[in-house]
XYZ file of N, CA and C in Angstrom:
459
model
N 74.603 140.064 21.434
C 73.474 139.659 21.129
C 73.167 138.221 21.275
N 74.383 137.880 21.740
C 73.785 136.054 22.270
C 72.983 136.458 23.569
N 73.602 137.206 24.872
C 73.449 137.407 26.262
C 71.991 138.128 25.712
N 71.155 138.727 25.088
C 70.052 139.150 24.985
C 69.168 138.294 24.530
N 69.326 137.409 23.473
C 68.627 136.435 22.589
C 68.325 135.618 24.368
N 69.344 135.108 24.379
C 68.983 134.517 25.952
C 68.545 134.851 26.915
N 68.455 136.180 27.127
C 67.740 136.888 28.249
C 65.930 136.740 27.915
N 65.446 136.819 26.853
C 64.793 137.303 25.898
C 63.956 135.432 26.023
N 64.801 134.678 25.466
C 64.032 133.298 25.563
C 64.454 132.576 26.840
N 65.529 132.807 27.890
C 65.413 131.755 29.295
C 64.863 132.266 30.111
N 65.308 133.765 30.224
C 65.582 134.440 31.930
C 64.339 134.870 32.045
N 64.186 135.503 31.320
C 62.878 136.355 31.681
C 61.620 135.475 32.065
N 61.259 134.182 31.498
C 59.912 133.182 32.480
C 61.069 132.826 34.048
N 61.776 132.636 34.180
C 62.613 132.377 35.688
C 61.874 133.571 36.017
N 62.257 134.911 35.988
C 62.267 135.915 36.914
C 60.838 136.398 37.076
N 60.627 136.047 36.024
C 58.655 136.138 35.643
C 58.183 135.592 37.202
N 58.477 133.746 37.343
C 57.976 133.141 38.456
C 58.210 133.757 39.765
N 58.961 134.887 39.778
C 59.484 134.366 41.032
C 58.795 136.298 41.575
N 58.367 137.022 40.555
C 57.358 138.084 40.917
C 56.087 137.389 41.438
N 55.709 138.561 42.066
C 54.131 138.222 43.071
C 53.859 139.468 43.895
N 52.323 139.640 43.334
C 51.225 140.755 43.931
C 52.411 141.517 44.926
N 52.614 141.290 45.838
C 53.023 141.840 46.775
C 53.996 142.838 46.963
N 55.449 142.253 46.041
C 56.317 142.718 45.920
C 55.973 144.134 45.982
N 57.363 144.901 46.208
C 57.185 146.666 46.335
C 58.642 147.195 45.401
N 58.067 147.840 44.543
C 59.492 148.214 44.055
C 60.297 149.085 45.304
N 61.873 149.025 44.583
C 62.954 149.271 45.019
C 62.271 151.439 44.927
N 61.560 151.760 43.792
C 62.221 153.024 43.770
C 60.566 153.464 42.761
N 59.809 154.118 42.804
C 58.625 154.397 42.126
C 57.257 153.713 42.370
N 56.303 153.948 41.585
C 54.994 153.372 42.219
C 54.337 152.655 41.493
N 54.866 152.431 40.443
C 54.694 150.628 39.853
C 54.089 150.280 40.689
N 52.618 149.115 40.768
C 52.649 147.610 41.453
C 53.215 146.673 40.701
N 53.907 145.394 40.937
C 54.333 144.591 39.659
C 53.134 144.395 38.934
N 51.378 144.078 38.677
C 51.093 144.141 37.428
C 51.587 145.363 36.604
N 51.415 146.752 37.567
C 51.231 147.766 36.752
C 53.250 147.902 35.572
N 54.231 147.322 35.935
C 55.014 147.287 35.419
C 55.052 146.206 34.380
N 54.295 145.059 34.383
C 54.451 143.981 33.519
C 53.651 144.289 32.037
N 52.790 144.430 32.262
C 51.379 145.534 31.710
C 52.201 146.813 30.795
N 53.200 147.994 31.753
C 53.646 148.589 30.983
C 54.730 148.018 30.170
N 55.605 146.706 30.270
C 56.720 146.413 29.304
C 55.989 145.788 28.247
N 54.808 144.855 28.605
C 53.921 144.646 27.269
C 53.638 145.690 26.283
N 52.842 146.755 26.538
C 52.515 147.728 25.821
C 53.266 148.426 25.126
N 54.730 149.128 26.003
C 55.880 149.029 25.152
C 56.464 148.109 23.915
N 56.650 146.646 24.608
C 56.830 146.106 23.650
C 56.180 145.784 21.958
N 54.563 146.184 22.229
C 53.839 145.842 20.959
C 54.070 147.630 20.341
N 53.794 148.180 21.246
C 53.760 150.087 21.028
C 54.494 150.147 19.617
N 56.444 149.876 19.983
C 56.992 149.464 19.224
C 56.819 148.605 17.752
N 55.978 147.676 17.840
C 55.693 147.466 16.683
C 54.945 148.225 15.220
N 53.932 148.742 16.222
C 52.634 149.641 15.723
C 53.165 151.028 15.426
N 54.189 151.628 15.938
C 54.229 152.764 15.798
C 53.476 153.763 16.448
N 52.657 152.850 17.471
C 51.774 154.462 18.373
C 52.692 154.989 19.685
N 53.887 154.223 19.535
C 54.208 154.791 21.150
C 54.291 156.404 21.597
N 54.159 157.166 20.582
C 53.769 158.419 21.130
C 54.910 159.376 19.384
N 53.885 160.874 19.605
C 55.225 161.741 18.261
C 56.123 161.793 19.559
N 57.070 162.650 18.659
C 58.761 163.028 19.547
C 58.480 163.983 20.538
N 58.752 163.827 21.544
C 59.068 164.916 22.283
C 59.799 165.809 22.496
N 60.861 165.240 22.411
C 62.059 166.180 22.592
C 62.509 166.238 20.831
N 63.318 168.159 20.906
C 63.395 168.322 19.434
C 64.726 167.487 19.339
N 64.898 167.323 17.586
C 65.369 166.458 17.118
C 67.194 166.307 17.674
N 67.782 167.423 18.290
C 69.047 167.461 18.876
C 69.185 166.813 20.353
N 67.853 167.080 21.199
C 68.233 166.180 22.240
C 67.765 164.732 21.919
N 66.890 164.695 20.979
C 66.810 163.114 20.980
C 67.412 162.069 19.931
N 68.632 163.167 19.470
C 69.964 162.569 18.942
C 70.591 162.261 20.289
N 70.425 162.845 21.525
C 71.500 162.308 22.489
C 71.084 161.636 23.500
N 69.785 161.662 23.457
C 69.044 160.235 24.153
C 69.415 159.297 23.676
N 69.396 158.890 21.989
C 69.165 157.531 21.385
C 70.539 157.172 21.764
N 71.470 157.801 21.811
C 72.941 157.839 21.986
C 73.388 157.151 23.369
N 72.457 157.934 24.234
C 72.279 157.343 25.839
C 71.612 155.755 25.727
N 70.435 156.100 25.365
C 69.911 154.505 25.327
C 70.676 153.225 24.507
N 71.088 153.592 23.745
C 71.767 152.707 22.534
C 72.940 152.118 23.968
N 73.517 152.890 24.299
C 75.183 153.015 25.344
C 74.875 151.631 26.771
N 76.267 151.360 26.972
C 75.876 150.042 28.254
C 75.432 151.032 29.454
N 75.386 152.417 29.328
C 74.472 152.871 31.033
C 73.342 152.592 31.499
N 73.131 152.784 32.133
C 71.445 151.677 32.564
C 70.439 153.167 32.628
N 69.534 152.675 32.539
C 68.430 153.419 32.601
C 67.953 153.991 34.112
N 67.542 155.891 33.990
C 67.454 156.348 35.295
C 66.308 156.197 35.552
N 66.730 156.104 37.151
C 65.529 155.885 38.068
C 64.362 156.750 37.749
N 63.088 156.875 38.158
C 61.741 157.642 38.337
C 61.132 157.967 37.327
N 61.920 157.763 36.031
C 61.804 158.161 34.752
C 59.443 157.759 34.284
N 59.269 159.285 33.505
C 57.998 159.409 33.765
C 57.614 158.841 32.228
N 56.487 158.432 31.988
C 56.586 157.408 30.841
C 55.416 157.981 30.363
N 55.954 158.874 28.574
C 54.680 159.638 27.835
C 53.485 159.299 28.465
N 52.912 160.650 28.751
C 51.158 160.668 28.577
C 50.444 160.075 29.831
N 51.409 159.344 30.716
C 51.138 159.353 32.455
C 50.687 160.674 32.887
N 51.702 161.407 33.233
C 51.622 162.554 34.068
C 51.654 162.079 35.411
N 52.578 160.944 35.170
C 53.158 160.393 36.748
C 52.307 159.607 37.378
N 50.500 159.485 36.768
C 50.307 158.645 37.633
C 49.825 157.124 36.887
N 49.461 156.395 37.798
C 49.198 154.960 37.335
C 48.342 154.536 36.234
N 48.508 153.741 35.373
C 46.990 153.972 34.297
C 46.410 152.561 34.571
N 44.757 152.641 34.126
C 44.611 151.287 35.313
C 44.995 149.956 34.374
N 44.828 149.239 35.268
C 45.212 147.870 34.580
C 44.179 147.476 33.245
N 44.676 146.598 32.904
C 44.124 146.165 31.728
C 43.478 144.530 31.481
N 44.650 143.540 32.612
C 44.191 142.426 32.618
C 43.761 142.384 34.221
N 43.308 141.115 34.205
C 42.366 140.626 35.265
C 43.491 140.123 36.919
N 44.768 140.018 36.875
C 45.602 139.269 37.252
C 47.084 139.926 36.551
N 47.940 139.939 38.182
C 49.228 139.726 37.424
C 49.441 138.250 36.837
N 49.081 137.286 37.046
C 49.388 135.949 36.208
C 48.920 136.031 34.546
N 47.597 136.595 34.245
C 47.468 137.218 33.049
C 48.155 137.964 32.281
N 48.926 138.867 32.839
C 49.403 140.101 32.665
C 50.549 139.416 32.308
N 51.332 138.339 33.293
C 52.674 137.661 32.407
C 52.708 137.054 31.298
N 51.540 136.117 31.491
C 51.119 135.452 30.109
C 51.358 136.207 29.061
N 50.672 137.524 28.764
C 50.450 138.615 27.692
C 51.767 139.488 27.574
N 52.475 139.071 28.527
C 54.166 139.909 28.173
C 54.925 138.793 27.511
N 54.594 137.133 28.311
C 55.679 136.338 27.572
C 54.633 136.509 25.537
N 53.264 136.469 25.765
C 53.486 136.588 24.346
C 53.800 138.058 23.314
N 53.411 138.694 24.004
C 54.272 140.235 23.367
C 55.985 140.232 23.055
N 56.650 139.871 23.754
C 58.079 139.308 23.319
C 58.324 138.262 22.562
N 57.236 137.194 22.449
C 57.681 136.184 21.445
C 57.383 136.987 19.939
N 55.901 137.681 20.031
C 55.217 138.470 18.743
C 56.196 139.353 18.500
N 57.130 140.386 19.174
C 57.486 141.555 19.009
C 59.073 141.127 18.590
N 59.703 140.285 18.669
C 60.827 139.595 18.153
C 61.069 138.944 17.495
N 59.794 137.950 17.362
C 59.240 137.280 15.892
C 59.331 138.497 14.974
N 58.858 139.373 15.020
C 58.719 140.491 13.724
C 59.698 141.029 13.192
N 60.639 141.415 15.005
C 62.210 142.291 14.638
C 62.729 141.507 14.171
N 63.070 140.028 14.319
C 63.575 139.033 13.411
C 64.244 139.361 12.061
N 62.984 139.338 11.475
C 62.073 139.172 10.548
C 62.310 140.767 9.914
N 62.366 141.435 10.091
C 61.922 143.043 9.825
C 63.078 144.042 9.963
N 64.230 143.284 9.196
C 65.699 144.332 9.851
C 65.425 145.987 9.889
N 64.551 145.887 8.376
C 63.938 147.333 7.930
C 63.227 147.830 8.855
N 62.371 147.112 9.835
C 61.446 147.573 11.144
C 61.791 149.529 11.485
N 61.079 150.502 11.273
C 61.257 151.246 11.878
C 59.624 152.128 12.462
N 60.242 152.545 13.763
C 59.630 153.740 14.000
C 59.583 154.456 14.912
N 59.047 155.608 15.885
C 59.843 157.030 16.504
C 59.325 156.263 17.972
N 60.725 156.307 18.731
C 60.823 156.067 20.374
C 60.379 157.476 20.724
N 59.039 158.214 21.572
C 59.021 159.510 21.627
C 60.356 160.310 22.180
N 61.450 159.303 23.006
C 62.727 160.390 23.612
C 63.342 160.401 23.073
N 63.569 159.507 21.764
C 64.751 159.193 21.186
C 64.879 159.096 19.597
N 63.607 159.636 18.962
C 63.563 159.506 17.975
C 63.120 158.214 16.794
N 63.719 158.035 15.792
C 63.490 156.531 15.046
C 64.565 155.766 15.534
N 63.907 154.228 15.545
C 64.601 153.486 16.112
C 64.259 152.196 14.864
N 65.328 151.637 14.186
C 65.743 150.217 13.831
C 65.146 149.052 14.477
N 65.023 148.018 13.835
C 64.766 146.913 14.383
C 65.886 146.491 15.623
N 67.293 146.776 15.232
C 68.524 146.238 16.070
C 68.158 147.684 17.463
N 67.561 148.705 17.300
C 67.614 149.702 18.283
C 66.445 149.196 19.590
N 65.059 148.583 18.626
C 64.836 148.565 19.175
C 64.658 147.000 20.275
N 65.311 146.087 19.842
C 65.835 144.997 20.527
C 66.532 145.852 21.559
N 68.223 146.438 21.323
C 68.355 146.702 22.311
C 67.655 147.360 23.629
N 66.953 148.884 23.221
C 66.205 149.110 23.952
C 65.434 148.335 25.297
N 64.501 147.789 24.098
C 63.603 146.511 24.985
C 64.491 145.752 25.954
N 65.563 145.308 25.749
C 66.116 144.333 26.682
C 66.844 145.622 28.079
N 66.858 146.340 27.666
C 67.264 147.610 28.661
C 66.161 147.835 29.393
N 64.923 148.117 29.099
C 64.008 148.404 29.489
C 63.594 147.653 30.347
N 63.686 146.006 29.936
C 63.414 145.235 30.671
C 64.167 145.160 32.219
N 65.338 144.290 31.751
C 66.095 145.116 33.074
C 66.092 146.182 34.016
N 65.925 147.459 33.616
C 65.288 148.488 34.254
C 64.232 147.912 35.256
N 63.501 147.726 34.940
C 61.734 147.172 35.676
C 62.249 145.965 36.245
N 62.762 145.046 35.651
C 63.470 144.131 36.810
C 63.758 144.593 38.012
N 65.092 145.200 37.819
C 65.936 145.805 38.828
C 65.285 146.408 39.612
N 63.749 146.883 39.098
C 62.681 147.824 40.123
C 62.399 147.268 41.181
N 62.074 145.928 40.945
C 61.357 145.077 42.001
C 62.410 143.925 42.593
N 63.754 144.060 42.035
C 64.359 143.267 42.893
C 64.609 141.870 42.182
N 64.352 141.879 41.004
C 64.518 140.198 39.905
C 65.456 140.159 39.832
N 66.453 141.373 39.239
C 67.742 141.437 39.070
C 68.485 142.463 39.935
N 69.718 141.792 40.504
C 70.417 143.200 40.905
C 71.136 144.243 40.474
């Protein structure tokens, strides 16, 4: 938990400083701005419960949840629900604006989760998540995408 808190509070801004529009992903088709906007949407979606309806049957969702909560890295080239493997339109005018919005989404999400331990919403592939599950997921998810762009080895 201390490592996660340090990551969200201190390390993410440093990594974001290193990300440029010209950076290419090591896998997948996202641009840097698509990745940043995707992370922000996922963070805020976990608060609102608008991630999606469950995609997997309960038994498979339970297995996925165990995997997501483990120390294993996320698989590369996973497709976000509802995108059909295509990039979604960008919402912000620039990468810099998207970075600012991401920091705001992180601040809002963790402030809420820290004081609402009973928070519960559905992850589309892993069923119901509580606040601690979401914190773990968001940490792993952001690390995954930062690795995608070479910000983290």
